[in-house]
PDB file of N, CA and C in Angstrom:
ATOM      1  N   MET A   1     -29.131 -53.722  80.044  1.00  0.00           N
ATOM      2  CA  MET A   1     -29.875 -52.437  79.690  1.00  0.00           C
ATOM      3  C   MET A   1     -30.142 -52.320  81.441  1.00  0.00           C
ATOM      4  N   LYS A   2     -29.838 -52.664  82.262  1.00  0.00           N
ATOM      5  CA  LYS A   2     -30.157 -52.019  83.827  1.00  0.00           C
ATOM      6  C   LYS A   2     -28.916 -51.274  84.476  1.00  0.00           C
ATOM      7  N   LYS A   3     -27.858 -52.292  83.437  1.00  0.00           N
ATOM      8  CA  LYS A   3     -26.908 -51.012  83.900  1.00  0.00           C
ATOM      9  C   LYS A   3     -26.383 -49.853  83.026  1.00  0.00           C
ATOM     10  N   ILE A   4     -27.099 -49.653  81.909  1.00  0.00           N
ATOM     11  CA  ILE A   4     -27.405 -48.490  81.238  1.00  0.00           C
ATOM     12  C   ILE A   4     -28.387 -47.211  82.610  1.00  0.00           C
ATOM     13  N   ILE A   5     -29.685 -47.587  82.805  1.00  0.00           N
ATOM     14  CA  ILE A   5     -29.951 -47.219  83.199  1.00  0.00           C
ATOM     15  C   ILE A   5     -29.721 -46.839  84.646  1.00  0.00           C
ATOM     16  N   LEU A   6     -29.329 -47.682  85.603  1.00  0.00           N
ATOM     17  CA  LEU A   6     -28.772 -47.507  86.686  1.00  0.00           C
ATOM     18  C   LEU A   6     -27.550 -46.167  86.436  1.00  0.00           C
ATOM     19  N   PHE A   7     -26.514 -46.445  85.531  1.00  0.00           N
ATOM     20  CA  PHE A   7     -25.778 -45.536  85.465  1.00  0.00           C
ATOM     21  C   PHE A   7     -26.251 -44.323  85.070  1.00  0.00           C
ATOM     22  N   SER A   8     -27.051 -43.921  84.022  1.00  0.00           N
ATOM     23  CA  SER A   8     -27.844 -42.750  83.862  1.00  0.00           C
ATOM     24  C   SER A   8     -28.453 -42.244  85.110  1.00  0.00           C
ATOM     25  N   LEU A   9     -29.537 -42.692  86.090  1.00  0.00           N
ATOM     26  CA  LEU A   9     -29.758 -42.467  87.556  1.00  0.00           C
ATOM     27  C   LEU A   9     -27.931 -41.709  88.079  1.00  0.00           C
ATOM     28  N   VAL A  10     -27.239 -42.304  88.059  1.00  0.00           N
ATOM     29  CA  VAL A  10     -26.461 -42.092  88.524  1.00  0.00           C
ATOM     30  C   VAL A  10     -25.660 -40.512  88.333  1.00  0.00           C
ATOM     31  N   LEU A  11     -25.942 -40.542  87.366  1.00  0.00           N
ATOM     32  CA  LEU A  11     -25.276 -39.602  86.466  1.00  0.00           C
ATOM     33  C   LEU A  11     -26.088 -38.160  86.613  1.00  0.00           C
ATOM     34  N   LEU A  12     -27.845 -38.259  87.109  1.00  0.00           N
ATOM     35  CA  LEU A  12     -28.476 -37.800  87.245  1.00  0.00           C
ATOM     36  C   LEU A  12     -28.137 -36.947  88.497  1.00  0.00           C
ATOM     37  N   ARG A  13     -27.925 -38.289  89.751  1.00  0.00           N
ATOM     38  CA  ARG A  13     -27.753 -37.585  91.099  1.00  0.00           C
ATOM     39  C   ARG A  13     -26.965 -37.201  91.879  1.00  0.00           C
ATOM     40  N   SER A  14     -25.992 -36.847  90.994  1.00  0.00           N
ATOM     41  CA  SER A  14     -24.301 -37.040  90.527  1.00  0.00           C
ATOM     42  C   SER A  14     -24.016 -35.051  90.946  1.00  0.00           C
ATOM     43  N   ASN A  15     -25.012 -34.806  90.322  1.00  0.00           N
ATOM     44  CA  ASN A  15     -25.026 -33.061  90.412  1.00  0.00           C
ATOM     45  C   ASN A  15     -24.661 -32.565  92.193  1.00  0.00           C
ATOM     46  N   VAL A  16     -25.499 -33.566  92.647  1.00  0.00           N
ATOM     47  CA  VAL A  16     -25.458 -33.415  94.227  1.00  0.00           C
ATOM     48  C   VAL A  16     -23.676 -32.916  94.208  1.00  0.00           C
ATOM     49  N   LEU A  17     -22.996 -34.090  94.092  1.00  0.00           N
ATOM     50  CA  LEU A  17     -21.418 -33.953  94.497  1.00  0.00           C
ATOM     51  C   LEU A  17     -20.853 -32.281  93.868  1.00  0.00           C
ATOM     52  N   LEU A  18     -21.264 -32.389  92.365  1.00  0.00           N
ATOM     53  CA  LEU A  18     -21.189 -31.125  91.473  1.00  0.00           C
ATOM     54  C   LEU A  18     -21.483 -29.884  91.716  1.00  0.00           C
ATOM     55  N   ALA A  19     -21.986 -29.480  93.007  1.00  0.00           N
ATOM     56  CA  ALA A  19     -23.191 -28.663  92.457  1.00  0.00           C
ATOM     57  C   ALA A  19     -23.012 -27.517  91.809  1.00  0.00           C
ATOM     58  N   GLN A  20     -21.686 -27.186  92.017  1.00  0.00           N
ATOM     59  CA  GLN A  20     -21.190 -25.913  91.661  1.00  0.00           C
ATOM     60  C   GLN A  20     -20.940 -25.689  90.210  1.00  0.00           C
ATOM     61  N   HIS A  21     -21.178 -26.648  89.456  1.00  0.00           N
ATOM     62  CA  HIS A  21     -21.297 -26.831  88.141  1.00  0.00           C
ATOM     63  C   HIS A  21     -22.084 -27.649  87.288  1.00  0.00           C
ATOM     64  N   SER A  22     -23.418 -27.885  88.129  1.00  0.00           N
ATOM     65  CA  SER A  22     -24.585 -27.987  87.632  1.00  0.00           C
ATOM     66  C   SER A  22     -25.725 -27.839  87.144  1.00  0.00           C
ATOM     67  N   THR A  23     -26.197 -28.229  85.674  1.00  0.00           N
ATOM     68  CA  THR A  23     -27.476 -27.806  86.021  1.00  0.00           C
ATOM     69  C   THR A  23     -28.289 -28.093  85.145  1.00  0.00           C
ATOM     70  N   PHE A  24     -29.885 -28.266  85.521  1.00  0.00           N
ATOM     71  CA  PHE A  24     -30.874 -29.310  85.196  1.00  0.00           C
ATOM     72  C   PHE A  24     -31.492 -27.779  83.907  1.00  0.00           C
ATOM     73  N   GLY A  25     -31.947 -28.979  83.595  1.00  0.00           N
ATOM     74  CA  GLY A  25     -32.748 -28.099  82.033  1.00  0.00           C
ATOM     75  C   GLY A  25     -33.858 -28.666  81.465  1.00  0.00           C
ATOM     76  N   LEU A  26     -34.817 -27.769  80.627  1.00  0.00           N
ATOM     77  CA  LEU A  26     -35.494 -29.027  79.962  1.00  0.00           C
ATOM     78  C   LEU A  26     -35.440 -28.705  78.520  1.00  0.00           C
ATOM     79  N   LYS A  27     -35.697 -29.922  77.883  1.00  0.00           N
ATOM     80  CA  LYS A  27     -35.475 -29.759  76.207  1.00  0.00           C
ATOM     81  C   LYS A  27     -37.371 -30.106  75.570  1.00  0.00           C
ATOM     82  N   ALA A  28     -37.676 -29.886  74.281  1.00  0.00           N
ATOM     83  CA  ALA A  28     -38.210 -30.140  73.725  1.00  0.00           C
ATOM     84  C   ALA A  28     -37.603 -29.273  72.320  1.00  0.00           C
ATOM     85  N   GLY A  29     -38.562 -30.277  71.329  1.00  0.00           N
ATOM     86  CA  GLY A  29     -38.362 -29.547  70.102  1.00  0.00           C
ATOM     87  C   GLY A  29     -39.244 -30.882  69.021  1.00  0.00           C
ATOM     88  N   ALA A  30     -39.270 -30.531  67.381  1.00  0.00           N
ATOM     89  CA  ALA A  30     -40.047 -31.266  66.783  1.00  0.00           C
ATOM     90  C   ALA A  30     -39.560 -32.520  66.204  1.00  0.00           C
ATOM     91  N   ASN A  31     -40.069 -33.358  65.815  1.00  0.00           N
ATOM     92  CA  ASN A  31     -39.591 -34.781  65.095  1.00  0.00           C
ATOM     93  C   ASN A  31     -39.999 -34.700  63.875  1.00  0.00           C
ATOM     94  N   PHE A  32     -39.688 -35.062  62.705  1.00  0.00           N
ATOM     95  CA  PHE A  32     -39.702 -35.293  61.563  1.00  0.00           C
ATOM     96  C   PHE A  32     -39.388 -36.739  61.058  1.00  0.00           C
ATOM     97  N   SER A  33     -40.550 -37.881  61.337  1.00  0.00           N
ATOM     98  CA  SER A  33     -40.052 -39.346  61.389  1.00  0.00           C
ATOM     99  C   SER A  33     -40.740 -39.597  60.262  1.00  0.00           C
ATOM    100  N   ASN A  34     -40.467 -41.025  59.910  1.00  0.00           N
ATOM    101  CA  ASN A  34     -40.756 -41.965  58.482  1.00  0.00           C
ATOM    102  C   ASN A  34     -40.600 -43.437  58.794  1.00  0.00           C
ATOM    103  N   LEU A  35     -41.717 -44.326  58.344  1.00  0.00           N
ATOM    104  CA  LEU A  35     -40.940 -45.414  58.422  1.00  0.00           C
ATOM    105  C   LEU A  35     -40.713 -46.166  56.848  1.00  0.00           C
ATOM    106  N   TRP A  36     -39.423 -47.143  57.057  1.00  0.00           N
ATOM    107  CA  TRP A  36     -38.903 -47.578  55.774  1.00  0.00           C
ATOM    108  C   TRP A  36     -39.375 -49.288  55.599  1.00  0.00           C
ATOM    109  N   VAL A  37     -39.987 -49.691  55.298  1.00  0.00           N
ATOM    110  CA  VAL A  37     -40.231 -51.096  55.146  1.00  0.00           C
ATOM    111  C   VAL A  37     -39.883 -51.969  53.610  1.00  0.00           C
ATOM    112  N   LYS A  38     -39.228 -52.844  53.558  1.00  0.00           N
ATOM    113  CA  LYS A  38     -38.642 -53.416  52.029  1.00  0.00           C
ATOM    114  C   LYS A  38     -40.004 -53.651  50.719  1.00  0.00           C
ATOM    115  N   ASP A  39     -39.793 -52.537  49.876  1.00  0.00           N
ATOM    116  CA  ASP A  39     -40.741 -52.712  48.971  1.00  0.00           C
ATOM    117  C   ASP A  39     -41.671 -51.376  49.240  1.00  0.00           C
ATOM    118  N   ASN A  40     -42.085 -50.876  50.540  1.00  0.00           N
ATOM    119  CA  ASN A  40     -43.254 -50.026  51.279  1.00  0.00           C
ATOM    120  C   ASN A  40     -42.388 -49.118  51.507  1.00  0.00           C
ATOM    121  N   SER A  41     -43.149 -47.487  50.855  1.00  0.00           N
ATOM    122  CA  SER A  41     -42.448 -46.405  51.356  1.00  0.00           C
ATOM    123  C   SER A  41     -43.729 -45.508  52.326  1.00  0.00           C
ATOM    124  N   THR A  42     -43.459 -44.915  53.144  1.00  0.00           N
ATOM    125  CA  THR A  42     -44.632 -44.173  53.653  1.00  0.00           C
ATOM    126  C   THR A  42     -43.965 -42.508  53.889  1.00  0.00           C
ATOM    127  N   ASP A  43     -45.061 -42.291  54.221  1.00  0.00           N
ATOM    128  CA  ASP A  43     -44.380 -40.458  54.376  1.00  0.00           C
ATOM    129  C   ASP A  43     -44.404 -39.707  55.456  1.00  0.00           C
ATOM    130  N   TYR A  44     -43.841 -38.653  55.501  1.00  0.00           N
ATOM    131  CA  TYR A  44     -43.247 -38.200  56.673  1.00  0.00           C
ATOM    132  C   TYR A  44     -44.130 -37.924  57.596  1.00  0.00           C
ATOM    133  N   ILE A  45     -43.861 -38.022  58.817  1.00  0.00           N
ATOM    134  CA  ILE A  45     -45.185 -36.975  60.082  1.00  0.00           C
ATOM    135  C   ILE A  45     -44.784 -35.887  61.237  1.00  0.00           C
ATOM    136  N   THR A  46     -45.297 -34.915  61.573  1.00  0.00           N
ATOM    137  CA  THR A  46     -44.190 -34.464  62.193  1.00  0.00           C
ATOM    138  C   THR A  46     -44.842 -34.729  63.928  1.00  0.00           C
ATOM    139  N   GLY A  47     -43.696 -34.693  64.526  1.00  0.00           N
ATOM    140  CA  GLY A  47     -44.204 -35.148  65.761  1.00  0.00           C
ATOM    141  C   GLY A  47     -43.596 -34.373  66.825  1.00  0.00           C
ATOM    142  N   PHE A  48     -42.809 -34.595  67.773  1.00  0.00           N
ATOM    143  CA  PHE A  48     -42.205 -33.917  69.292  1.00  0.00           C
ATOM    144  C   PHE A  48     -41.786 -34.301  69.990  1.00  0.00           C
ATOM    145  N   HIS A  49     -40.747 -33.783  70.559  1.00  0.00           N
ATOM    146  CA  HIS A  49     -39.699 -34.837  72.219  1.00  0.00           C
ATOM    147  C   HIS A  49     -39.614 -33.636  72.335  1.00  0.00           C
ATOM    148  N   VAL A  50     -40.031 -34.247  74.105  1.00  0.00           N
ATOM    149  CA  VAL A  50     -40.086 -33.397  75.344  1.00  0.00           C
ATOM    150  C   VAL A  50     -38.657 -33.849  76.575  1.00  0.00           C
ATOM    151  N   GLY A  51     -38.165 -32.970  77.308  1.00  0.00           N
ATOM    152  CA  GLY A  51     -37.645 -34.124  78.392  1.00  0.00           C
ATOM    153  C   GLY A  51     -37.241 -33.249  79.099  1.00  0.00           C
ATOM    154  N   ALA A  52     -36.080 -33.902  80.415  1.00  0.00           N
ATOM    155  CA  ALA A  52     -35.397 -33.234  81.209  1.00  0.00           C
ATOM    156  C   ALA A  52     -33.646 -33.522  81.200  1.00  0.00           C
ATOM    157  N   LEU A  53     -32.823 -32.602  81.116  1.00  0.00           N
ATOM    158  CA  LEU A  53     -31.542 -32.907  80.971  1.00  0.00           C
ATOM    159  C   LEU A  53     -30.952 -32.383  82.130  1.00  0.00           C
ATOM    160  N   SER A  54     -29.981 -32.951  82.791  1.00  0.00           N
ATOM    161  CA  SER A  54     -28.877 -32.509  83.918  1.00  0.00           C
ATOM    162  C   SER A  54     -27.460 -32.940  83.005  1.00  0.00           C
ATOM    163  N   HIS A  55     -26.754 -32.093  83.287  1.00  0.00           N
ATOM    164  CA  HIS A  55     -25.600 -31.279  82.911  1.00  0.00           C
ATOM    165  C   HIS A  55     -24.443 -30.450  83.169  1.00  0.00           C
ATOM    166  N   PHE A  56     -23.574 -31.872  83.657  1.00  0.00           N
ATOM    167  CA  PHE A  56     -22.476 -31.222  84.472  1.00  0.00           C
ATOM    168  C   PHE A  56     -20.617 -31.273  84.144  1.00  0.00           C
ATOM    169  N   HIS A  57     -20.224 -30.159  84.203  1.00  0.00           N
ATOM    170  CA  HIS A  57     -18.668 -30.609  83.994  1.00  0.00           C
ATOM    171  C   HIS A  57     -17.696 -30.971  84.218  1.00  0.00           C
ATOM    172  N   LEU A  58     -17.266 -31.835  83.399  1.00  0.00           N
ATOM    173  CA  LEU A  58     -16.002 -32.583  83.909  1.00  0.00           C
ATOM    174  C   LEU A  58     -14.773 -32.100  84.433  1.00  0.00           C
ATOM    175  N   SER A  59     -15.022 -30.890  83.198  1.00  0.00           N
ATOM    176  CA  SER A  59     -13.450 -29.920  83.370  1.00  0.00           C
ATOM    177  C   SER A  59     -14.374 -28.789  82.863  1.00  0.00           C
ATOM    178  N   SER A  60     -13.232 -27.691  82.147  1.00  0.00           N
ATOM    179  CA  SER A  60     -13.634 -26.866  81.400  1.00  0.00           C
ATOM    180  C   SER A  60     -13.630 -26.872  79.871  1.00  0.00           C
ATOM    181  N   ASN A  61     -13.287 -27.916  79.632  1.00  0.00           N
ATOM    182  CA  ASN A  61     -14.410 -28.128  78.164  1.00  0.00           C
ATOM    183  C   ASN A  61     -14.439 -29.371  78.203  1.00  0.00           C
ATOM    184  N   TRP A  62     -15.000 -30.158  79.028  1.00  0.00           N
ATOM    185  CA  TRP A  62     -15.707 -31.593  79.205  1.00  0.00           C
ATOM    186  C   TRP A  62     -17.003 -31.339  79.770  1.00  0.00           C
ATOM    187  N   ALA A  63     -17.955 -32.140  79.205  1.00  0.00           N
ATOM    188  CA  ALA A  63     -18.752 -31.948  80.206  1.00  0.00           C
ATOM    189  C   ALA A  63     -20.189 -33.183  79.858  1.00  0.00           C
ATOM    190  N   ILE A  64     -20.416 -34.450  80.870  1.00  0.00           N
ATOM    191  CA  ILE A  64     -21.749 -35.133  80.836  1.00  0.00           C
ATOM    192  C   ILE A  64     -22.964 -34.719  80.472  1.00  0.00           C
ATOM    193  N   GLN A  65     -23.837 -35.103  80.117  1.00  0.00           N
ATOM    194  CA  GLN A  65     -25.039 -34.764  80.363  1.00  0.00           C
ATOM    195  C   GLN A  65     -26.211 -35.819  79.969  1.00  0.00           C
ATOM    196  N   PRO A  66     -26.802 -36.818  81.119  1.00  0.00           N
ATOM    197  CA  PRO A  66     -27.890 -37.728  80.501  1.00  0.00           C
ATOM    198  C   PRO A  66     -28.860 -36.461  80.283  1.00  0.00           C
ATOM    199  N   GLU A  67     -29.948 -37.219  79.840  1.00  0.00           N
ATOM    200  CA  GLU A  67     -31.505 -36.781  79.409  1.00  0.00           C
ATOM    201  C   GLU A  67     -32.432 -38.068  79.392  1.00  0.00           C
ATOM    202  N   LEU A  68     -33.338 -37.399  80.097  1.00  0.00           N
ATOM    203  CA  LEU A  68     -34.747 -38.373  79.508  1.00  0.00           C
ATOM    204  C   LEU A  68     -35.760 -37.366  79.453  1.00  0.00           C
ATOM    205  N   LEU A  69     -36.015 -38.369  77.636  1.00  0.00           N
ATOM    206  CA  LEU A  69     -37.285 -37.924  76.740  1.00  0.00           C
ATOM    207  C   LEU A  69     -38.044 -38.491  76.299  1.00  0.00           C
ATOM    208  N   TYR A  70     -39.154 -37.645  75.842  1.00  0.00           N
ATOM    209  CA  TYR A  70     -40.233 -38.504  75.652  1.00  0.00           C
ATOM    210  C   TYR A  70     -39.966 -38.484  73.926  1.00  0.00           C
ATOM    211  N   SER A  71     -40.727 -39.374  73.006  1.00  0.00           N
ATOM    212  CA  SER A  71     -40.562 -38.665  71.961  1.00  0.00           C
ATOM    213  C   SER A  71     -41.674 -39.602  71.057  1.00  0.00           C
ATOM    214  N   ALA A  72     -42.632 -38.229  69.933  1.00  0.00           N
ATOM    215  CA  ALA A  72     -43.640 -38.950  69.455  1.00  0.00           C
ATOM    216  C   ALA A  72     -43.364 -39.092  68.078  1.00  0.00           C
ATOM    217  N   GLN A  73     -43.455 -40.263  67.532  1.00  0.00           N
ATOM    218  CA  GLN A  73     -43.191 -40.620  65.914  1.00  0.00           C
ATOM    219  C   GLN A  73     -43.741 -41.418  65.503  1.00  0.00           C
ATOM    220  N   GLY A  74     -43.437 -41.383  64.076  1.00  0.00           N
ATOM    221  CA  GLY A  74     -44.380 -42.685  63.259  1.00  0.00           C
ATOM    222  C   GLY A  74     -44.422 -42.145  61.521  1.00  0.00           C
ATOM    223  N   ALA A  75     -44.976 -42.494  61.096  1.00  0.00           N
ATOM    224  CA  ALA A  75     -45.516 -42.532  59.464  1.00  0.00           C
ATOM    225  C   ALA A  75     -46.631 -42.314  59.259  1.00  0.00           C
ATOM    226  N   GLU A  76     -47.104 -41.868  57.982  1.00  0.00           N
ATOM    227  CA  GLU A  76     -48.322 -41.905  57.476  1.00  0.00           C
ATOM    228  C   GLU A  76     -48.611 -42.476  56.139  1.00  0.00           C
ATOM    229  N   LYS A  77     -49.282 -43.712  55.330  1.00  0.00           N
ATOM    230  CA  LYS A  77     -49.438 -43.650  54.365  1.00  0.00           C
ATOM    231  C   LYS A  77     -50.875 -43.763  53.667  1.00  0.00           C
ATOM    232  N   THR A  78     -51.136 -42.901  52.211  1.00  0.00           N
ATOM    233  CA  THR A  78     -52.212 -43.232  51.356  1.00  0.00           C
ATOM    234  C   THR A  78     -52.259 -44.699  50.747  1.00  0.00           C
ATOM    235  N   VAL A  79     -53.551 -45.246  50.607  1.00  0.00           N
ATOM    236  CA  VAL A  79     -53.420 -46.100  49.772  1.00  0.00           C
ATOM    237  C   VAL A  79     -54.378 -46.130  49.000  1.00  0.00           C
ATOM    238  N   ALA A  80     -55.167 -45.933  47.441  1.00  0.00           N
ATOM    239  CA  ALA A  80     -56.601 -45.702  47.146  1.00  0.00           C
ATOM    240  C   ALA A  80     -57.209 -45.113  48.091  1.00  0.00           C
ATOM    241  N   ASN A  81     -56.577 -43.177  48.567  1.00  0.00           N
ATOM    242  CA  ASN A  81     -58.180 -42.820  49.002  1.00  0.00           C
ATOM    243  C   ASN A  81     -57.998 -43.115  50.576  1.00  0.00           C
ATOM    244  N   VAL A  82     -57.334 -43.824  50.888  1.00  0.00           N
ATOM    245  CA  VAL A  82     -57.429 -44.278  52.193  1.00  0.00           C
ATOM    246  C   VAL A  82     -56.084 -44.039  53.408  1.00  0.00           C
ATOM    247  N   LYS A  83     -56.055 -43.085  54.124  1.00  0.00           N
ATOM    248  CA  LYS A  83     -55.117 -42.259  55.143  1.00  0.00           C
ATOM    249  C   LYS A  83     -54.948 -43.232  55.615  1.00  0.00           C
ATOM    250  N   THR A  84     -53.709 -44.409  56.086  1.00  0.00           N
ATOM    251  CA  THR A  84     -53.347 -45.224  57.150  1.00  0.00           C
ATOM    252  C   THR A  84     -52.236 -44.109  57.804  1.00  0.00           C
ATOM    253  N   LYS A  85     -52.497 -43.896  59.317  1.00  0.00           N
ATOM    254  CA  LYS A  85     -51.166 -43.050  59.865  1.00  0.00           C
ATOM    255  C   LYS A  85     -50.776 -44.204  61.525  1.00  0.00           C
ATOM    256  N   THR A  86     -48.998 -44.234  61.411  1.00  0.00           N
ATOM    257  CA  THR A  86     -48.772 -44.920  62.451  1.00  0.00           C
ATOM    258  C   THR A  86     -47.860 -43.927  63.160  1.00  0.00           C
ATOM    259  N   ASN A  87     -48.580 -44.239  64.568  1.00  0.00           N
ATOM    260  CA  ASN A  87     -48.264 -43.430  66.118  1.00  0.00           C
ATOM    261  C   ASN A  87     -47.276 -44.497  66.744  1.00  0.00           C
ATOM    262  N   LEU A  88     -45.878 -43.721  66.792  1.00  0.00           N
ATOM    263  CA  LEU A  88     -44.890 -45.058  67.744  1.00  0.00           C
ATOM    264  C   LEU A  88     -44.696 -43.578  69.032  1.00  0.00           C
ATOM    265  N   ASN A  89     -44.463 -44.236  70.308  1.00  0.00           N
ATOM    266  CA  ASN A  89     -44.146 -43.518  71.266  1.00  0.00           C
ATOM    267  C   ASN A  89     -43.014 -43.542  72.085  1.00  0.00           C
ATOM    268  N   TYR A  90     -42.026 -43.349  71.943  1.00  0.00           N
ATOM    269  CA  TYR A  90     -40.562 -43.653  72.681  1.00  0.00           C
ATOM    270  C   TYR A  90     -40.061 -43.269  74.025  1.00  0.00           C
ATOM    271  N   VAL A  91     -39.684 -43.454  75.066  1.00  0.00           N
ATOM    272  CA  VAL A  91     -38.653 -43.332  75.992  1.00  0.00           C
ATOM    273  C   VAL A  91     -37.393 -43.444  75.717  1.00  0.00           C
ATOM    274  N   ASN A  92     -36.311 -42.414  75.230  1.00  0.00           N
ATOM    275  CA  ASN A  92     -35.502 -42.259  75.132  1.00  0.00           C
ATOM    276  C   ASN A  92     -34.491 -42.124  76.607  1.00  0.00           C
ATOM    277  N   ILE A  93     -33.096 -42.380  76.667  1.00  0.00           N
ATOM    278  CA  ILE A  93     -32.321 -42.022  77.786  1.00  0.00           C
ATOM    279  C   ILE A  93     -31.079 -42.044  77.119  1.00  0.00           C
ATOM    280  N   PRO A  94     -30.523 -40.931  76.506  1.00  0.00           N
ATOM    281  CA  PRO A  94     -29.598 -40.420  76.444  1.00  0.00           C
ATOM    282  C   PRO A  94     -28.237 -40.388  76.913  1.00  0.00           C
ATOM    283  N   VAL A  95     -27.246 -40.830  77.205  1.00  0.00           N
ATOM    284  CA  VAL A  95     -26.045 -40.300  77.951  1.00  0.00           C
ATOM    285  C   VAL A  95     -24.894 -39.713  76.946  1.00  0.00           C
ATOM    286  N   LEU A  96     -24.647 -38.316  77.063  1.00  0.00           N
ATOM    287  CA  LEU A  96     -24.067 -37.624  76.040  1.00  0.00           C
ATOM    288  C   LEU A  96     -22.016 -37.070  76.843  1.00  0.00           C
ATOM    289  N   LEU A  97     -21.801 -37.689  75.968  1.00  0.00           N
ATOM    290  CA  LEU A  97     -20.234 -36.822  76.696  1.00  0.00           C
ATOM    291  C   LEU A  97     -19.924 -36.028  75.697  1.00  0.00           C
ATOM    292  N   GLN A  98     -19.848 -34.343  76.273  1.00  0.00           N
ATOM    293  CA  GLN A  98     -20.099 -33.427  75.358  1.00  0.00           C
ATOM    294  C   GLN A  98     -18.594 -33.094  75.545  1.00  0.00           C
ATOM    295  N   ARG A  99     -17.562 -31.889  73.762  1.00  0.00           N
ATOM    296  CA  ARG A  99     -16.775 -30.889  74.011  1.00  0.00           C
ATOM    297  C   ARG A  99     -17.241 -30.257  73.938  1.00  0.00           C
ATOM    298  N   MET A 100     -16.283 -28.666  74.529  1.00  0.00           N
ATOM    299  CA  MET A 100     -16.926 -27.675  74.796  1.00  0.00           C
ATOM    300  C   MET A 100     -16.221 -27.176  73.788  1.00  0.00           C
ATOM    301  N   PHE A 101     -16.565 -25.739  72.659  1.00  0.00           N
ATOM    302  CA  PHE A 101     -15.230 -24.960  71.847  1.00  0.00           C
ATOM    303  C   PHE A 101     -16.193 -23.522  71.907  1.00  0.00           C
ATOM    304  N   GLY A 102     -15.011 -22.930  73.047  1.00  0.00           N
ATOM    305  CA  GLY A 102     -15.913 -21.268  72.635  1.00  0.00           C
ATOM    306  C   GLY A 102     -17.200 -20.994  73.443  1.00  0.00           C
ATOM    307  N   VAL A 103     -17.777 -20.019  72.637  1.00  0.00           N
ATOM    308  CA  VAL A 103     -19.073 -19.786  73.378  1.00  0.00           C
ATOM    309  C   VAL A 103     -20.494 -20.781  72.954  1.00  0.00           C
ATOM    310  N   GLY A 104     -20.600 -21.549  73.493  1.00  0.00           N
ATOM    311  CA  GLY A 104     -22.014 -22.295  72.349  1.00  0.00           C
ATOM    312  C   GLY A 104     -21.716 -22.991  72.087  1.00  0.00           C
ATOM    313  N   PHE A 105     -20.556 -23.649  71.122  1.00  0.00           N
ATOM    314  CA  PHE A 105     -20.804 -24.533  70.627  1.00  0.00           C
ATOM    315  C   PHE A 105     -20.029 -25.816  71.140  1.00  0.00           C
ATOM    316  N   ARG A 106     -20.721 -27.554  70.897  1.00  0.00           N
ATOM    317  CA  ARG A 106     -20.699 -28.134  71.578  1.00  0.00           C
ATOM    318  C   ARG A 106     -20.422 -29.257  70.633  1.00  0.00           C
ATOM    319  N   LEU A 107     -19.937 -30.554  70.556  1.00  0.00           N
ATOM    320  CA  LEU A 107     -19.855 -31.995  70.044  1.00  0.00           C
ATOM    321  C   LEU A 107     -19.649 -32.594  71.100  1.00  0.00           C
ATOM    322  N   GLU A 108     -21.314 -33.535  70.518  1.00  0.00           N
ATOM    323  CA  GLU A 108     -21.546 -34.620  71.551  1.00  0.00           C
ATOM    324  C   GLU A 108     -21.915 -35.685  71.122  1.00  0.00           C
ATOM    325  N   ALA A 109     -21.726 -36.834  71.720  1.00  0.00           N
ATOM    326  CA  ALA A 109     -21.841 -38.291  71.215  1.00  0.00           C
ATOM    327  C   ALA A 109     -21.633 -39.218  72.563  1.00  0.00           C
ATOM    328  N   GLY A 110     -22.397 -40.015  72.334  1.00  0.00           N
ATOM    329  CA  GLY A 110     -22.872 -41.017  73.324  1.00  0.00           C
ATOM    330  C   GLY A 110     -24.344 -41.775  73.046  1.00  0.00           C
ATOM    331  N   PRO A 111     -24.305 -43.205  73.569  1.00  0.00           N
ATOM    332  CA  PRO A 111     -25.067 -44.274  73.902  1.00  0.00           C
ATOM    333  C   PRO A 111     -26.445 -43.757  74.106  1.00  0.00           C
ATOM    334  N   GLN A 112     -27.356 -44.585  73.699  1.00  0.00           N
ATOM    335  CA  GLN A 112     -28.893 -43.852  73.856  1.00  0.00           C
ATOM    336  C   GLN A 112     -29.985 -45.100  73.926  1.00  0.00           C
ATOM    337  N   ILE A 113     -30.188 -45.474  75.226  1.00  0.00           N
ATOM    338  CA  ILE A 113     -31.492 -46.657  75.184  1.00  0.00           C
ATOM    339  C   ILE A 113     -32.908 -46.512  75.285  1.00  0.00           C
ATOM    340  N   GLY A 114     -33.548 -46.696  74.355  1.00  0.00           N
ATOM    341  CA  GLY A 114     -35.040 -46.378  74.353  1.00  0.00           C
ATOM    342  C   GLY A 114     -36.257 -47.260  73.966  1.00  0.00           C
TER     343      GLY A 114
END
């Protein structure tokens, strides 16, 4: 895990070497999360995620995008008119390899630690 974190930090800082093809950005959105435990279902709750990213091109069609994200997730359950809510907070570090097709369409995949 230390190697992945170190690799992510190196990727975030490597934009100095590729300054002409690097960008920083912010990312935010909604989460719809649920917990599933054997023989026990819960209801979805709406949370959010927010973070920063660095995007740099390896070529005209390929890029790497490391991110640092905070994500609020969880679930809700009501039993005998008693509502129980579970809140989970995550820090995720995805490192995405992107293949870019045309304007605005990207296919991305990669590991994530959190």
